[in-house]
Amino acid sequence: MKEGIHPNYREVLFVDLSNGFKFVTRSCVNTKETDTFEGKEYPLFKLDTSSESHPFYTGTQKSVDNMGGRVERFRNRFGKTTAAAK
């Protein structure tokens, strides 16, 4: 490998700010802060959401189709357009 052209690929501590979940993985992300995790100091990157807090992964996401038939009412009102209406 050529020297000086590759990013700094190293272990980084990611912290989910919404619930405090922490995990370490390898990344090239630039960070200025550090934090200790399981007795070792890592560069720190703060996340707004992760798989531990995202509604899709936690199973708390609401489906639009099941919200009182709103989608069906919209389709009934606006789904049937004719050429004469243009």
mmCIF file of C-alpha atoms in Angstrom:
data_model
loop_
_atom_site.group_PDB
_atom_site.id
_atom_site.type_symbol
_atom_site.label_atom_id
_atom_site.label_comp_id
_atom_site.label_asym_id
_atom_site.label_seq_id
_atom_site.Cartn_x
_atom_site.Cartn_y
_atom_site.Cartn_z
ATOM 1 C CA MET A 1 0.000 0.000 0.000
ATOM 2 C CA LYS A 2 1.118 3.532 -0.719
ATOM 3 C CA GLU A 3 1.859 5.602 2.354
ATOM 4 C CA GLY A 4 -0.152 8.738 3.098
ATOM 5 C CA ILE A 5 -3.128 8.179 0.755
ATOM 6 C CA HIS A 6 -5.343 5.906 2.859
ATOM 7 C CA PRO A 7 -7.746 7.067 5.583
ATOM 8 C CA ASN A 8 -7.115 6.221 9.218
ATOM 9 C CA TYR A 9 -9.092 2.948 9.571
ATOM 10 C CA ARG A 10 -9.320 2.095 13.261
ATOM 11 C CA GLU A 11 -11.655 0.988 16.036
ATOM 12 C CA VAL A 12 -14.142 3.710 16.997
ATOM 13 C CA LEU A 13 -16.667 3.876 19.852
ATOM 14 C CA PHE A 14 -20.161 4.842 18.654
ATOM 15 C CA VAL A 15 -22.668 6.136 21.236
ATOM 16 C CA ASP A 16 -26.421 6.421 20.591
ATOM 17 C CA LEU A 17 -27.401 9.679 22.302
ATOM 18 C CA SER A 18 -31.099 8.745 22.540
ATOM 19 C CA ASN A 19 -30.554 5.738 24.834
ATOM 20 C CA GLY A 20 -26.828 5.571 25.692
ATOM 21 C CA PHE A 21 -26.167 2.344 23.738
ATOM 22 C CA LYS A 22 -22.449 1.948 22.955
ATOM 23 C CA PHE A 23 -20.669 -0.262 20.448
ATOM 24 C CA VAL A 24 -17.204 -0.488 18.943
ATOM 25 C CA THR A 25 -16.551 -1.098 15.274
ATOM 26 C CA ARG A 26 -13.883 -0.196 12.768
ATOM 27 C CA SER A 27 -14.366 3.072 10.882
ATOM 28 C CA CYS A 28 -12.612 5.927 9.085
ATOM 29 C CA VAL A 29 -14.806 8.620 10.658
ATOM 30 C CA ASN A 30 -12.964 11.732 11.874
ATOM 31 C CA THR A 31 -13.406 12.391 15.593
ATOM 32 C CA LYS A 32 -11.958 14.836 18.097
ATOM 33 C CA GLU A 33 -13.331 13.284 21.298
ATOM 34 C CA THR A 34 -12.314 10.081 23.068
ATOM 35 C CA ASP A 35 -14.049 7.895 25.640
ATOM 36 C CA THR A 36 -13.281 4.734 27.586
ATOM 37 C CA PHE A 37 -15.258 1.548 26.920
ATOM 38 C CA GLU A 38 -14.536 -1.744 28.685
ATOM 39 C CA GLY A 39 -11.209 -0.456 29.963
ATOM 40 C CA LYS A 40 -9.854 0.784 26.640
ATOM 41 C CA GLU A 41 -9.819 4.325 25.224
ATOM 42 C CA TYR A 42 -11.368 4.829 21.776
ATOM 43 C CA PRO A 43 -12.127 7.759 19.479
ATOM 44 C CA LEU A 44 -15.777 8.727 20.116
ATOM 45 C CA PHE A 45 -18.525 9.342 17.536
ATOM 46 C CA LYS A 46 -22.009 10.352 18.699
ATOM 47 C CA LEU A 47 -25.098 9.089 16.847
ATOM 48 C CA ASP A 48 -28.653 10.453 16.961
ATOM 49 C CA THR A 49 -30.116 6.994 16.372
ATOM 50 C CA SER A 50 -28.894 3.436 15.967
ATOM 51 C CA SER A 51 -30.462 0.024 15.526
ATOM 52 C CA GLU A 52 -31.150 0.006 19.281
ATOM 53 C CA SER A 53 -33.374 3.094 19.100
ATOM 54 C CA HIS A 54 -34.722 3.222 15.518
ATOM 55 C CA PRO A 55 -38.461 2.353 15.375
ATOM 56 C CA PHE A 56 -38.001 -0.017 12.428
ATOM 57 C CA TYR A 57 -35.534 -2.225 14.311
ATOM 58 C CA THR A 58 -37.223 -2.007 17.709
ATOM 59 C CA GLY A 59 -40.624 -3.034 16.326
ATOM 60 C CA THR A 60 -42.396 0.166 17.381
ATOM 61 C CA GLN A 61 -42.811 1.540 13.859
ATOM 62 C CA LYS A 62 -46.410 2.170 12.863
ATOM 63 C CA SER A 63 -47.579 1.108 9.447
ATOM 64 C CA VAL A 64 -49.414 3.779 7.469
ATOM 65 C CA ASP A 65 -51.786 1.131 6.062
ATOM 66 C CA ASN A 66 -53.062 0.254 9.544
ATOM 67 C CA MET A 67 -53.752 3.787 10.745
ATOM 68 C CA GLY A 68 -57.535 3.955 10.545
ATOM 69 C CA GLY A 69 -57.861 3.292 6.824
ATOM 70 C CA ARG A 70 -56.365 6.632 5.819
ATOM 71 C CA VAL A 71 -54.577 5.185 2.820
ATOM 72 C CA GLU A 72 -57.719 3.437 1.611
ATOM 73 C CA ARG A 73 -59.771 6.634 1.980
ATOM 74 C CA PHE A 74 -57.133 8.565 0.017
ATOM 75 C CA ARG A 75 -57.166 5.976 -2.753
ATOM 76 C CA ASN A 76 -60.960 6.066 -2.909
ATOM 77 C CA ARG A 77 -61.027 9.864 -3.140
ATOM 78 C CA PHE A 78 -58.115 10.548 -5.451
ATOM 79 C CA GLY A 79 -57.180 7.226 -7.024
ATOM 80 C CA LYS A 80 -59.896 7.256 -9.691
ATOM 81 C CA THR A 81 -58.963 10.016 -12.106
ATOM 82 C CA THR A 82 -60.323 10.092 -15.630
ATOM 83 C CA ALA A 83 -58.998 11.591 -18.832
ATOM 84 C CA ALA A 84 -61.929 14.050 -18.861
ATOM 85 C CA ALA A 85 -60.805 15.513 -15.536
ATOM 86 C CA LYS A 86 -57.517 16.712 -17.065
#
